[in-house]
PDB file of C-alpha atoms in Angstrom:
ATOM      1  CA  UNK A 383      -0.387   0.134   0.015  1.00 42.00           C
ATOM      2  CA  UNK A 384       2.573   2.605   0.909  1.00 44.00           C
ATOM      3  CA  UNK A 385       4.196   1.384  -2.204  1.00 42.00           C
ATOM      4  CA  UNK A 386       1.294   2.380  -4.534  1.00 46.00           C
ATOM      5  CA  UNK A 387       0.662   4.898  -2.654  1.00 46.00           C
ATOM      6  CA  UNK A 388       3.948   6.644  -3.446  1.00 48.00           C
ATOM      7  CA  UNK A 389       4.098   5.765  -6.878  1.00 46.00           C
ATOM      8  CA  UNK A 390       0.633   7.530  -7.456  1.00 47.00           C
ATOM      9  CA  UNK A 391       1.912  10.673  -5.609  1.00 44.00           C
ATOM     10  CA  UNK A 392       4.941  10.650  -8.088  1.00 47.00           C
ATOM     11  CA  UNK A 393       2.826  10.103 -11.212  1.00 48.00           C
ATOM     12  CA  UNK A 394       0.138  13.043  -9.819  1.00 46.00           C
ATOM     13  CA  UNK A 395       3.100  15.440  -9.880  1.00 44.00           C
ATOM     14  CA  UNK A 396       4.617  14.537 -13.258  1.00 47.00           C
ATOM     15  CA  UNK A 397       1.200  15.076 -14.333  1.00 46.00           C
ATOM     16  CA  UNK A 398       0.940  18.384 -12.445  1.00 41.00           C
ATOM     17  CA  UNK A 399       4.371  19.489 -14.496  1.00 42.00           C
ATOM     18  CA  UNK A 400       3.587  18.130 -17.345  1.00 44.00           C
ATOM     19  CA  UNK A 401       0.395  20.155 -17.658  1.00 47.00           C
ATOM     20  CA  UNK A 402       2.830  23.256 -16.422  1.00 47.00           C
ATOM     21  CA  UNK A 403       4.973  22.934 -18.987  1.00 46.00           C
ATOM     22  CA  UNK A 404       2.443  22.549 -21.698  1.00 44.00           C
ATOM     23  CA  UNK A 405       0.733  25.432 -20.504  1.00 46.00           C
ATOM     24  CA  UNK A 406       3.582  27.480 -20.472  1.00 46.00           C
ATOM     25  CA  UNK A 407       4.408  26.379 -24.003  1.00 43.00           C
ATOM     26  CA  UNK A 408       0.806  26.977 -25.310  1.00 38.00           C
ATOM     27  CA  UNK A 409       1.043  30.749 -23.813  1.00 42.00           C
ATOM     28  CA  UNK A 410       4.670  31.027 -25.710  1.00 38.00           C
ATOM     29  CA  UNK A 411       2.842  29.895 -28.970  1.00 37.00           C
ATOM     30  CA  UNK A 412       0.025  32.398 -28.510  1.00 40.00           C
ATOM     31  CA  UNK A 413       2.409  35.275 -27.743  1.00 41.00           C
ATOM     32  CA  UNK A 414       4.225  34.109 -31.065  1.00 43.00           C
ATOM     33  CA  UNK A 415       1.433  34.347 -32.986  1.00 43.00           C
ATOM     34  CA  UNK A 416      -0.386  37.288 -31.252  1.00 42.00           C
ATOM     35  CA  UNK A 417       2.463  39.078 -32.528  1.00 47.00           C
ATOM     36  CA  UNK A 418       2.088  38.152 -35.698  1.00 59.00           C
ATOM     37  CA  UNK A 419      -1.180  39.020 -36.429  1.00 52.00           C
ATOM     38  CA  UNK A 420      -1.618  41.473 -39.096  1.00 49.00           C
ATOM     39  CA  UNK A 421      -5.484  41.499 -39.917  1.00 47.00           C
ATOM     40  CA  UNK A 422      -7.021  42.570 -37.330  1.00 44.00           C
ATOM     41  CA  UNK A 423      -9.812  40.746 -34.912  1.00 42.00           C
ATOM     42  CA  UNK A 424     -12.389  43.040 -36.446  1.00 41.00           C
ATOM     43  CA  UNK A 425     -11.307  42.474 -39.842  1.00 43.00           C
ATOM     44  CA  UNK A 426     -11.076  38.742 -39.263  1.00 45.00           C
ATOM     45  CA  UNK A 427     -14.876  38.193 -37.786  1.00 45.00           C
ATOM     46  CA  UNK A 428     -16.844  40.210 -40.009  1.00 51.00           C
ATOM     47  CA  UNK A 429     -19.913  39.518 -40.237  1.00 51.00           C
ATOM     48  CA  UNK A 430     -20.677  37.906 -44.249  1.00 51.00           C
ATOM     49  CA  UNK A 431     -23.572  36.398 -43.274  1.00 55.00           C
ATOM     50  CA  UNK A 432     -26.682  36.210 -45.517  1.00 52.00           C
ATOM     51  CA  UNK A 433     -30.346  35.908 -46.310  1.00 59.00           C
ATOM     52  CA  UNK A 434     -32.337  35.025 -49.069  1.00 57.00           C
ATOM     53  CA  UNK A 435     -34.833  38.115 -48.119  1.00 67.00           C
ATOM     54  CA  UNK A 436     -31.560  40.468 -49.188  1.00 70.00           C
ATOM     55  CA  UNK A 437     -30.992  41.657 -52.716  1.00 77.00           C
ATOM     56  CA  UNK A 438     -29.331  39.676 -55.068  1.00 80.00           C
ATOM     57  CA  UNK A 439     -26.859  42.733 -55.174  1.00 76.00           C
ATOM     58  CA  UNK A 440     -26.179  42.434 -51.463  1.00 78.00           C
ATOM     59  CA  UNK A 441     -25.634  38.956 -51.528  1.00 79.00           C
ATOM     60  CA  UNK A 442     -23.209  39.184 -54.230  1.00 81.00           C
ATOM     61  CA  UNK A 443     -21.138  42.189 -52.682  1.00 81.00           C
ATOM     62  CA  UNK A 444     -21.012  40.247 -49.543  1.00 82.00           C
ATOM     63  CA  UNK A 445     -19.192  37.070 -51.132  1.00 80.00           C
ATOM     64  CA  UNK A 446     -17.258  38.902 -52.525  1.00 85.00           C
ATOM     65  CA  UNK A 447     -15.665  40.591 -50.247  1.00 86.00           C
ATOM     66  CA  UNK A 448     -15.400  37.598 -48.336  1.00 86.00           C
ATOM     67  CA  UNK A 449     -13.540  36.129 -50.891  1.00 87.00           C
ATOM     68  CA  UNK A 450     -11.307  39.225 -51.162  1.00 79.00           C
ATOM     69  CA  UNK A 451     -10.663  39.062 -47.541  1.00 86.00           C
ATOM     70  CA  UNK A 452     -10.107  35.563 -47.620  1.00 86.00           C
ATOM     71  CA  UNK A 453      -7.105  36.042 -50.489  1.00 84.00           C
ATOM     72  CA  UNK A 454      -5.855  38.503 -48.714  1.00 80.00           C
ATOM     73  CA  UNK A 455      -5.131  36.900 -45.726  1.00 85.00           C
ATOM     74  CA  UNK A 456      -3.616  34.039 -47.740  1.00 84.00           C
ATOM     75  CA  UNK A 457      -1.224  36.412 -49.736  1.00 82.00           C
ATOM     76  CA  UNK A 458      -0.111  38.143 -46.772  1.00 80.00           C
ATOM     77  CA  UNK A 459       2.561  36.241 -46.225  1.00 80.00           C
ATOM     78  CA  UNK A 460       5.371  38.538 -45.205  1.00 80.00           C
ATOM     79  CA  UNK A 461       3.803  40.468 -42.843  1.00 78.00           C
ATOM     80  CA  UNK A 462       6.374  40.091 -40.457  1.00 76.00           C
ATOM     81  CA  UNK A 463       9.520  38.242 -39.462  1.00 75.00           C
ATOM     82  CA  UNK A 464       7.347  34.959 -38.278  1.00 76.00           C
ATOM     83  CA  UNK A 465       5.574  34.711 -41.290  1.00 73.00           C
ATOM     84  CA  UNK A 466       6.037  31.693 -43.539  1.00 79.00           C
ATOM     85  CA  UNK A 467       7.837  34.061 -46.194  1.00 78.00           C
ATOM     86  CA  UNK A 468       9.588  36.207 -43.393  1.00 76.00           C
ATOM     87  CA  UNK A 469      12.853  35.974 -44.342  1.00 81.00           C
ATOM     88  CA  UNK A 470      12.417  37.866 -47.871  1.00 85.00           C
ATOM     89  CA  UNK A 471      10.881  40.496 -46.088  1.00 84.00           C
ATOM     90  CA  UNK A 472      13.442  43.123 -46.325  1.00 87.00           C
ATOM     91  CA  UNK A 473      13.720  42.492 -49.961  1.00 91.00           C
ATOM     92  CA  UNK A 474      10.001  43.103 -50.106  1.00 87.00           C
ATOM     93  CA  UNK A 475      10.339  46.203 -48.446  1.00 89.00           C
ATOM     94  CA  UNK A 476      12.518  47.409 -50.545  1.00 91.00           C
ATOM     95  CA  UNK A 477      10.356  46.621 -53.740  1.00 91.00           C
ATOM     96  CA  UNK A 478       7.972  48.787 -51.637  1.00 89.00           C
ATOM     97  CA  UNK A 479       9.979  51.874 -51.195  1.00 89.00           C
ATOM     98  CA  UNK A 480      10.775  51.706 -54.575  1.00 90.00           C
ATOM     99  CA  UNK A 481       6.782  52.672 -55.492  1.00 90.00           C
ATOM    100  CA  UNK A 482       7.173  55.462 -52.921  1.00 91.00           C
ATOM    101  CA  UNK A 483       5.855  58.881 -53.887  1.00 90.00           C
ATOM    102  CA  UNK A 484       8.829  60.802 -52.039  1.00 92.00           C
ATOM    103  CA  UNK A 485      11.753  58.929 -53.984  1.00 92.00           C
ATOM    104  CA  UNK A 486      10.076  59.756 -57.368  1.00 93.00           C
ATOM    105  CA  UNK A 487       9.124  63.481 -56.491  1.00 92.00           C
ATOM    106  CA  UNK A 488      12.954  64.136 -55.836  1.00 93.00           C
ATOM    107  CA  UNK A 489      14.060  62.056 -58.714  1.00 92.00           C
ATOM    108  CA  UNK A 490      11.732  64.290 -60.992  1.00 92.00           C
ATOM    109  CA  UNK A 491      12.350  67.351 -60.099  1.00 91.00           C
ATOM    110  CA  UNK A 492      16.050  66.831 -59.780  1.00 91.00           C
ATOM    111  CA  UNK A 493      15.664  65.769 -63.655  1.00 89.00           C
ATOM    112  CA  UNK A 494      13.415  68.563 -64.257  1.00 86.00           C
ATOM    113  CA  UNK A 495      15.861  70.921 -63.167  1.00 86.00           C
ATOM    114  CA  UNK A 496      18.958  69.915 -64.444  1.00 85.00           C
ATOM    115  CA  UNK A 497      17.507  68.485 -67.548  1.00 78.00           C
ATOM    116  CA  UNK A 498      19.852  69.515 -71.048  1.00 81.00           C
ATOM    117  CA  UNK A 499      17.152  69.775 -73.551  1.00 83.00           C
ATOM    118  CA  UNK A 500      13.994  71.194 -73.589  1.00 81.00           C
ATOM    119  CA  UNK A 501      12.298  67.840 -74.084  1.00 83.00           C
ATOM    120  CA  UNK A 502      13.600  66.293 -71.262  1.00 85.00           C
ATOM    121  CA  UNK A 503      12.369  69.189 -68.742  1.00 85.00           C
ATOM    122  CA  UNK A 504       8.884  69.024 -70.671  1.00 88.00           C
ATOM    123  CA  UNK A 505       8.571  65.026 -70.058  1.00 90.00           C
ATOM    124  CA  UNK A 506       9.741  65.618 -66.698  1.00 90.00           C
ATOM    125  CA  UNK A 507       7.402  68.420 -66.037  1.00 90.00           C
ATOM    126  CA  UNK A 508       4.275  66.067 -66.990  1.00 92.00           C
ATOM    127  CA  UNK A 509       6.037  63.275 -64.748  1.00 94.00           C
ATOM    128  CA  UNK A 510       5.808  65.507 -62.021  1.00 93.00           C
ATOM    129  CA  UNK A 511       2.286  66.983 -62.204  1.00 92.00           C
ATOM    130  CA  UNK A 512       0.996  63.181 -63.004  1.00 94.00           C
ATOM    131  CA  UNK A 513       2.446  62.544 -59.678  1.00 95.00           C
ATOM    132  CA  UNK A 514       0.364  65.249 -57.825  1.00 94.00           C
ATOM    133  CA  UNK A 515      -2.381  64.478 -59.282  1.00 93.00           C
ATOM    134  CA  UNK A 516      -2.224  60.772 -58.445  1.00 93.00           C
ATOM    135  CA  UNK A 517      -1.969  62.161 -54.748  1.00 93.00           C
ATOM    136  CA  UNK A 518      -4.647  64.331 -54.929  1.00 94.00           C
ATOM    137  CA  UNK A 519      -6.817  61.819 -56.628  1.00 95.00           C
ATOM    138  CA  UNK A 520      -5.888  58.746 -54.105  1.00 93.00           C
ATOM    139  CA  UNK A 521      -6.485  61.009 -51.347  1.00 92.00           C
ATOM    140  CA  UNK A 522     -10.199  61.977 -52.444  1.00 94.00           C
ATOM    141  CA  UNK A 523     -11.221  58.487 -53.088  1.00 94.00           C
ATOM    142  CA  UNK A 524     -10.179  57.684 -49.821  1.00 92.00           C
ATOM    143  CA  UNK A 525     -11.740  60.019 -47.729  1.00 91.00           C
ATOM    144  CA  UNK A 526     -14.859  59.109 -49.538  1.00 92.00           C
ATOM    145  CA  UNK A 527     -15.065  55.299 -49.384  1.00 89.00           C
ATOM    146  CA  UNK A 528     -12.502  55.125 -46.071  1.00 87.00           C
ATOM    147  CA  UNK A 529     -11.871  51.523 -45.892  1.00 87.00           C
ATOM    148  CA  UNK A 530      -9.585  50.424 -42.802  1.00 86.00           C
ATOM    149  CA  UNK A 531      -6.308  49.337 -43.650  1.00 82.00           C
ATOM    150  CA  UNK A 532      -5.668  45.514 -42.441  1.00 81.00           C
ATOM    151  CA  UNK A 533      -3.870  45.931 -38.868  1.00 69.00           C
ATOM    152  CA  UNK A 534      -0.254  45.541 -38.772  1.00 59.00           C
ATOM    153  CA  UNK A 535       2.227  45.000 -35.730  1.00 45.00           C
ATOM    154  CA  UNK A 536       2.733  48.428 -33.986  1.00 41.00           C
ATOM    155  CA  UNK A 537       6.729  48.105 -34.612  1.00 44.00           C
ATOM    156  CA  UNK A 538       5.754  48.179 -38.552  1.00 53.00           C
ATOM    157  CA  UNK A 539       3.718  50.609 -38.154  1.00 48.00           C
ATOM    158  CA  UNK A 540       6.273  52.554 -36.816  1.00 42.00           C
ATOM    159  CA  UNK A 541       8.858  51.855 -39.634  1.00 46.00           C
ATOM    160  CA  UNK A 542       6.308  52.196 -42.448  1.00 49.00           C
ATOM    161  CA  UNK A 543       6.322  55.540 -44.577  1.00 49.00           C
ATOM    162  CA  UNK A 544       3.478  57.994 -44.129  1.00 53.00           C
ATOM    163  CA  UNK A 545       1.091  54.946 -43.302  1.00 59.00           C
ATOM    164  CA  UNK A 546      -2.526  56.175 -43.893  1.00 69.00           C
ATOM    165  CA  UNK A 547      -5.611  55.596 -42.236  1.00 77.00           C
ATOM    166  CA  UNK A 548      -7.751  53.987 -45.315  1.00 83.00           C
ATOM    167  CA  UNK A 549      -6.634  51.942 -47.724  1.00 85.00           C
ATOM    168  CA  UNK A 550      -9.014  51.735 -50.666  1.00 90.00           C
ATOM    169  CA  UNK A 551      -7.592  51.998 -53.375  1.00 91.00           C
ATOM    170  CA  UNK A 552      -3.640  51.412 -53.195  1.00 91.00           C
ATOM    171  CA  UNK A 553      -1.638  54.508 -53.951  1.00 90.00           C
ATOM    172  CA  UNK A 554       1.532  52.422 -54.599  1.00 92.00           C
ATOM    173  CA  UNK A 555      -0.375  50.558 -57.159  1.00 94.00           C
ATOM    174  CA  UNK A 556      -1.812  53.841 -58.638  1.00 95.00           C
ATOM    175  CA  UNK A 557       1.611  55.085 -59.115  1.00 94.00           C
ATOM    176  CA  UNK A 558       2.900  52.148 -60.357  1.00 95.00           C
ATOM    177  CA  UNK A 559       0.448  51.251 -63.241  1.00 95.00           C
ATOM    178  CA  UNK A 560       0.573  55.321 -63.889  1.00 95.00           C
ATOM    179  CA  UNK A 561       4.468  55.470 -63.989  1.00 95.00           C
ATOM    180  CA  UNK A 562       4.823  52.411 -65.744  1.00 95.00           C
ATOM    181  CA  UNK A 563       2.570  53.629 -68.705  1.00 94.00           C
ATOM    182  CA  UNK A 564       4.235  57.169 -68.949  1.00 95.00           C
ATOM    183  CA  UNK A 565       7.303  55.639 -69.151  1.00 94.00           C
ATOM    184  CA  UNK A 566       6.760  53.018 -71.797  1.00 93.00           C
ATOM    185  CA  UNK A 567       4.970  55.884 -73.818  1.00 91.00           C
ATOM    186  CA  UNK A 568       7.196  58.918 -73.628  1.00 89.00           C
ATOM    187  CA  UNK A 569      10.984  57.505 -72.528  1.00 88.00           C
ATOM    188  CA  UNK A 570      11.463  53.295 -73.012  1.00 87.00           C
ATOM    189  CA  UNK A 571      12.093  52.039 -76.852  1.00 85.00           C
ATOM    190  CA  UNK A 572      13.731  48.762 -76.305  1.00 89.00           C
ATOM    191  CA  UNK A 573      11.796  45.809 -75.614  1.00 91.00           C
ATOM    192  CA  UNK A 574      14.134  44.391 -72.668  1.00 92.00           C
ATOM    193  CA  UNK A 575      13.035  48.000 -70.842  1.00 93.00           C
ATOM    194  CA  UNK A 576       9.681  47.535 -71.653  1.00 94.00           C
ATOM    195  CA  UNK A 577       9.649  44.093 -69.746  1.00 95.00           C
ATOM    196  CA  UNK A 578      11.637  45.149 -67.294  1.00 95.00           C
ATOM    197  CA  UNK A 579       9.173  48.363 -66.476  1.00 95.00           C
ATOM    198  CA  UNK A 580       6.052  46.129 -66.644  1.00 95.00           C
ATOM    199  CA  UNK A 581       7.652  43.778 -64.538  1.00 95.00           C
ATOM    200  CA  UNK A 582       8.719  46.612 -61.301  1.00 95.00           C
ATOM    201  CA  UNK A 583       4.917  47.620 -61.723  1.00 95.00           C
ATOM    202  CA  UNK A 584       3.731  44.290 -61.332  1.00 95.00           C
ATOM    203  CA  UNK A 585       6.222  43.482 -58.116  1.00 95.00           C
ATOM    204  CA  UNK A 586       5.687  46.953 -56.315  1.00 94.00           C
ATOM    205  CA  UNK A 587       2.014  45.987 -56.528  1.00 93.00           C
ATOM    206  CA  UNK A 588       2.180  42.554 -55.424  1.00 93.00           C
ATOM    207  CA  UNK A 589       4.698  44.252 -52.464  1.00 91.00           C
ATOM    208  CA  UNK A 590       1.419  45.609 -51.063  1.00 90.00           C
ATOM    209  CA  UNK A 591      -0.345  42.497 -50.536  1.00 89.00           C
ATOM    210  CA  UNK A 592       2.580  40.355 -49.183  1.00 89.00           C
ATOM    211  CA  UNK A 593       3.107  42.960 -46.659  1.00 87.00           C
ATOM    212  CA  UNK A 594      -0.439  43.134 -45.787  1.00 84.00           C
ATOM    213  CA  UNK A 595      -0.616  46.143 -46.291  1.00 87.00           C
ATOM    214  CA  UNK A 596      -3.747  46.379 -48.599  1.00 88.00           C
ATOM    215  CA  UNK A 597      -6.310  44.040 -49.603  1.00 89.00           C
ATOM    216  CA  UNK A 598      -6.487  42.517 -53.106  1.00 91.00           C
ATOM    217  CA  UNK A 599      -9.270  45.056 -54.390  1.00 91.00           C
ATOM    218  CA  UNK A 600      -7.525  47.338 -53.001  1.00 92.00           C
ATOM    219  CA  UNK A 601      -4.663  46.827 -55.357  1.00 93.00           C
ATOM    220  CA  UNK A 602      -6.635  46.102 -58.252  1.00 93.00           C
ATOM    221  CA  UNK A 603      -8.698  49.430 -58.682  1.00 94.00           C
ATOM    222  CA  UNK A 604      -5.239  50.808 -57.866  1.00 94.00           C
ATOM    223  CA  UNK A 605      -4.369  49.053 -61.024  1.00 95.00           C
ATOM    224  CA  UNK A 606      -6.852  50.124 -63.012  1.00 95.00           C
ATOM    225  CA  UNK A 607      -7.093  53.747 -61.954  1.00 95.00           C
ATOM    226  CA  UNK A 608      -3.125  54.419 -62.327  1.00 94.00           C
ATOM    227  CA  UNK A 609      -3.479  53.101 -65.672  1.00 95.00           C
ATOM    228  CA  UNK A 610      -6.509  55.764 -66.746  1.00 94.00           C
ATOM    229  CA  UNK A 611      -4.789  58.360 -64.777  1.00 94.00           C
ATOM    230  CA  UNK A 612      -1.960  58.757 -67.176  1.00 94.00           C
ATOM    231  CA  UNK A 613      -4.742  58.595 -70.152  1.00 93.00           C
ATOM    232  CA  UNK A 614      -6.231  62.418 -68.338  1.00 92.00           C
ATOM    233  CA  UNK A 615      -2.217  63.090 -68.267  1.00 92.00           C
ATOM    234  CA  UNK A 616      -1.532  62.929 -71.991  1.00 90.00           C
ATOM    235  CA  UNK A 617      -5.093  64.468 -72.561  1.00 90.00           C
ATOM    236  CA  UNK A 618      -3.851  67.488 -70.970  1.00 88.00           C
ATOM    237  CA  UNK A 619      -0.363  67.798 -71.444  1.00 88.00           C
ATOM    238  CA  UNK A 620       1.553  70.595 -70.986  1.00 84.00           C
ATOM    239  CA  UNK A 621       3.979  72.104 -72.934  1.00 82.00           C
ATOM    240  CA  UNK A 622       6.950  73.919 -72.866  1.00 70.00           C
ATOM    241  CA  UNK A 623       5.827  77.339 -74.643  1.00 72.00           C
ATOM    242  CA  UNK A 624       2.252  76.473 -73.240  1.00 72.00           C
ATOM    243  CA  UNK A 625       4.356  76.876 -69.461  1.00 67.00           C
ATOM    244  CA  UNK A 626       6.062  79.820 -70.300  1.00 61.00           C
ATOM    245  CA  UNK A 627       3.158  81.840 -71.813  1.00 64.00           C
ATOM    246  CA  UNK A 628       0.980  81.285 -68.731  1.00 67.00           C
ATOM    247  CA  UNK A 629       3.832  82.178 -66.679  1.00 65.00           C
ATOM    248  CA  UNK A 630       4.180  85.221 -68.712  1.00 65.00           C
ATOM    249  CA  UNK A 631       0.832  86.175 -68.581  1.00 66.00           C
ATOM    250  CA  UNK A 632       0.344  85.739 -64.494  1.00 66.00           C
ATOM    251  CA  UNK A 633       3.485  88.419 -64.442  1.00 66.00           C
ATOM    252  CA  UNK A 634       2.053  90.743 -66.653  1.00 66.00           C
ATOM    253  CA  UNK A 635      -1.050  90.249 -64.734  1.00 70.00           C
ATOM    254  CA  UNK A 636       1.063  90.644 -61.078  1.00 71.00           C
ATOM    255  CA  UNK A 637       2.421  93.552 -62.994  1.00 67.00           C
ATOM    256  CA  UNK A 638      -0.849  95.842 -63.889  1.00 65.00           C
ATOM    257  CA  UNK A 639      -2.283  95.056 -60.396  1.00 70.00           C
ATOM    258  CA  UNK A 640       1.098  96.253 -58.705  1.00 67.00           C
ATOM    259  CA  UNK A 641       0.411  99.587 -61.410  1.00 63.00           C
ATOM    260  CA  UNK A 642      -2.827  99.811 -60.867  1.00 69.00           C
ATOM    261  CA  UNK A 643      -2.641 100.118 -57.283  1.00 62.00           C
ATOM    262  CA  UNK A 644       0.479 102.618 -57.450  1.00 62.00           C
ATOM    263  CA  UNK A 645      -1.594 104.965 -59.834  1.00 59.00           C
ATOM    264  CA  UNK A 646      -4.241 105.136 -57.410  1.00 60.00           C
ATOM    265  CA  UNK A 647      -2.491 105.980 -54.696  1.00 58.00           C
ATOM    266  CA  UNK A 648      -1.168 108.890 -56.538  1.00 57.00           C
ATOM    267  CA  UNK A 649      -4.562 109.926 -57.482  1.00 57.00           C
ATOM    268  CA  UNK A 650      -5.736 109.830 -53.785  1.00 56.00           C
ATOM    269  CA  UNK A 651      -2.924 112.303 -52.926  1.00 55.00           C
TER     270      UNK A 651
END
C-alpha cells in the first residue's frame, strides 16, 4: 500500500509538471502568433452572413468581400518576420519603397532642374504634374470610401513611411501603373526595358499584398485607376511653350495690378 501510494503521488506530480509545461508552451505559441497578427480581429470576425430576403446585389457584394478578405489573408506571407516568407521581407520592403511617392518626386524634380534639353524638361514637368495628380485623386477616393487598412504590428507601423488610415485604393498600385504607362509611352523604346518596367509595376503592386498593407481589391482598383490617370495626363499635356506663356501672362497680371494700385494711391494724394 505504501509503495502504491508513493507511486501514485509521483505520477500525479509528473502530471502536474507536464500540465504546467504544456500550458506555458501554449502561452508561448499564442504570444508568437499574436505578435504576427496582421489582420485585425474585427476584420477576421467581419459579418458576411446573408439571407435569402436580401437583394441579390447585397448577397453578391458580401460574397465578393469575403473572397477578397480570404485571398488577402492568404497572400500576406511577409506581414512580419515570423510569417512563412518572413525571410524575404527586407527585399519586399525594398521593392515597396521603390514605388513610394517621395523618391519619385525627388528624382523627377531633380531631373527637371538638371535637364539638358527642352524636350527632357517637358517630359519631367508632366511627370511631376502626374505624380501630384495621383496624390490628389487617391486622397479624394480614400476620403470618400474610408476603408480601413489591414492591422499591422505596432513596430511595423512605426517603421513604415506615412502610413495612412484608409486603404482603398492602393496609392502604390496607382502610382506604379501610371508611371509604368508614362515611361512606356515617353521614354522606353526597347523590348527589354519594357519588360523591366512592367515587371517593376507588378512587383510593387504585389509587395503591398505580401506585406499585408492592402486588400486585393485595393490593389486591383489602384492598377486600373493608375492606368486611366495617364490618359488624363496625356489629354492635358503641358508643353514648355504653353507653360512659359502662362507664366508670362501671370507675371503681366501681377505687374498690372501693382501699377494700378500705385496709380490709385497717387490719384488719392
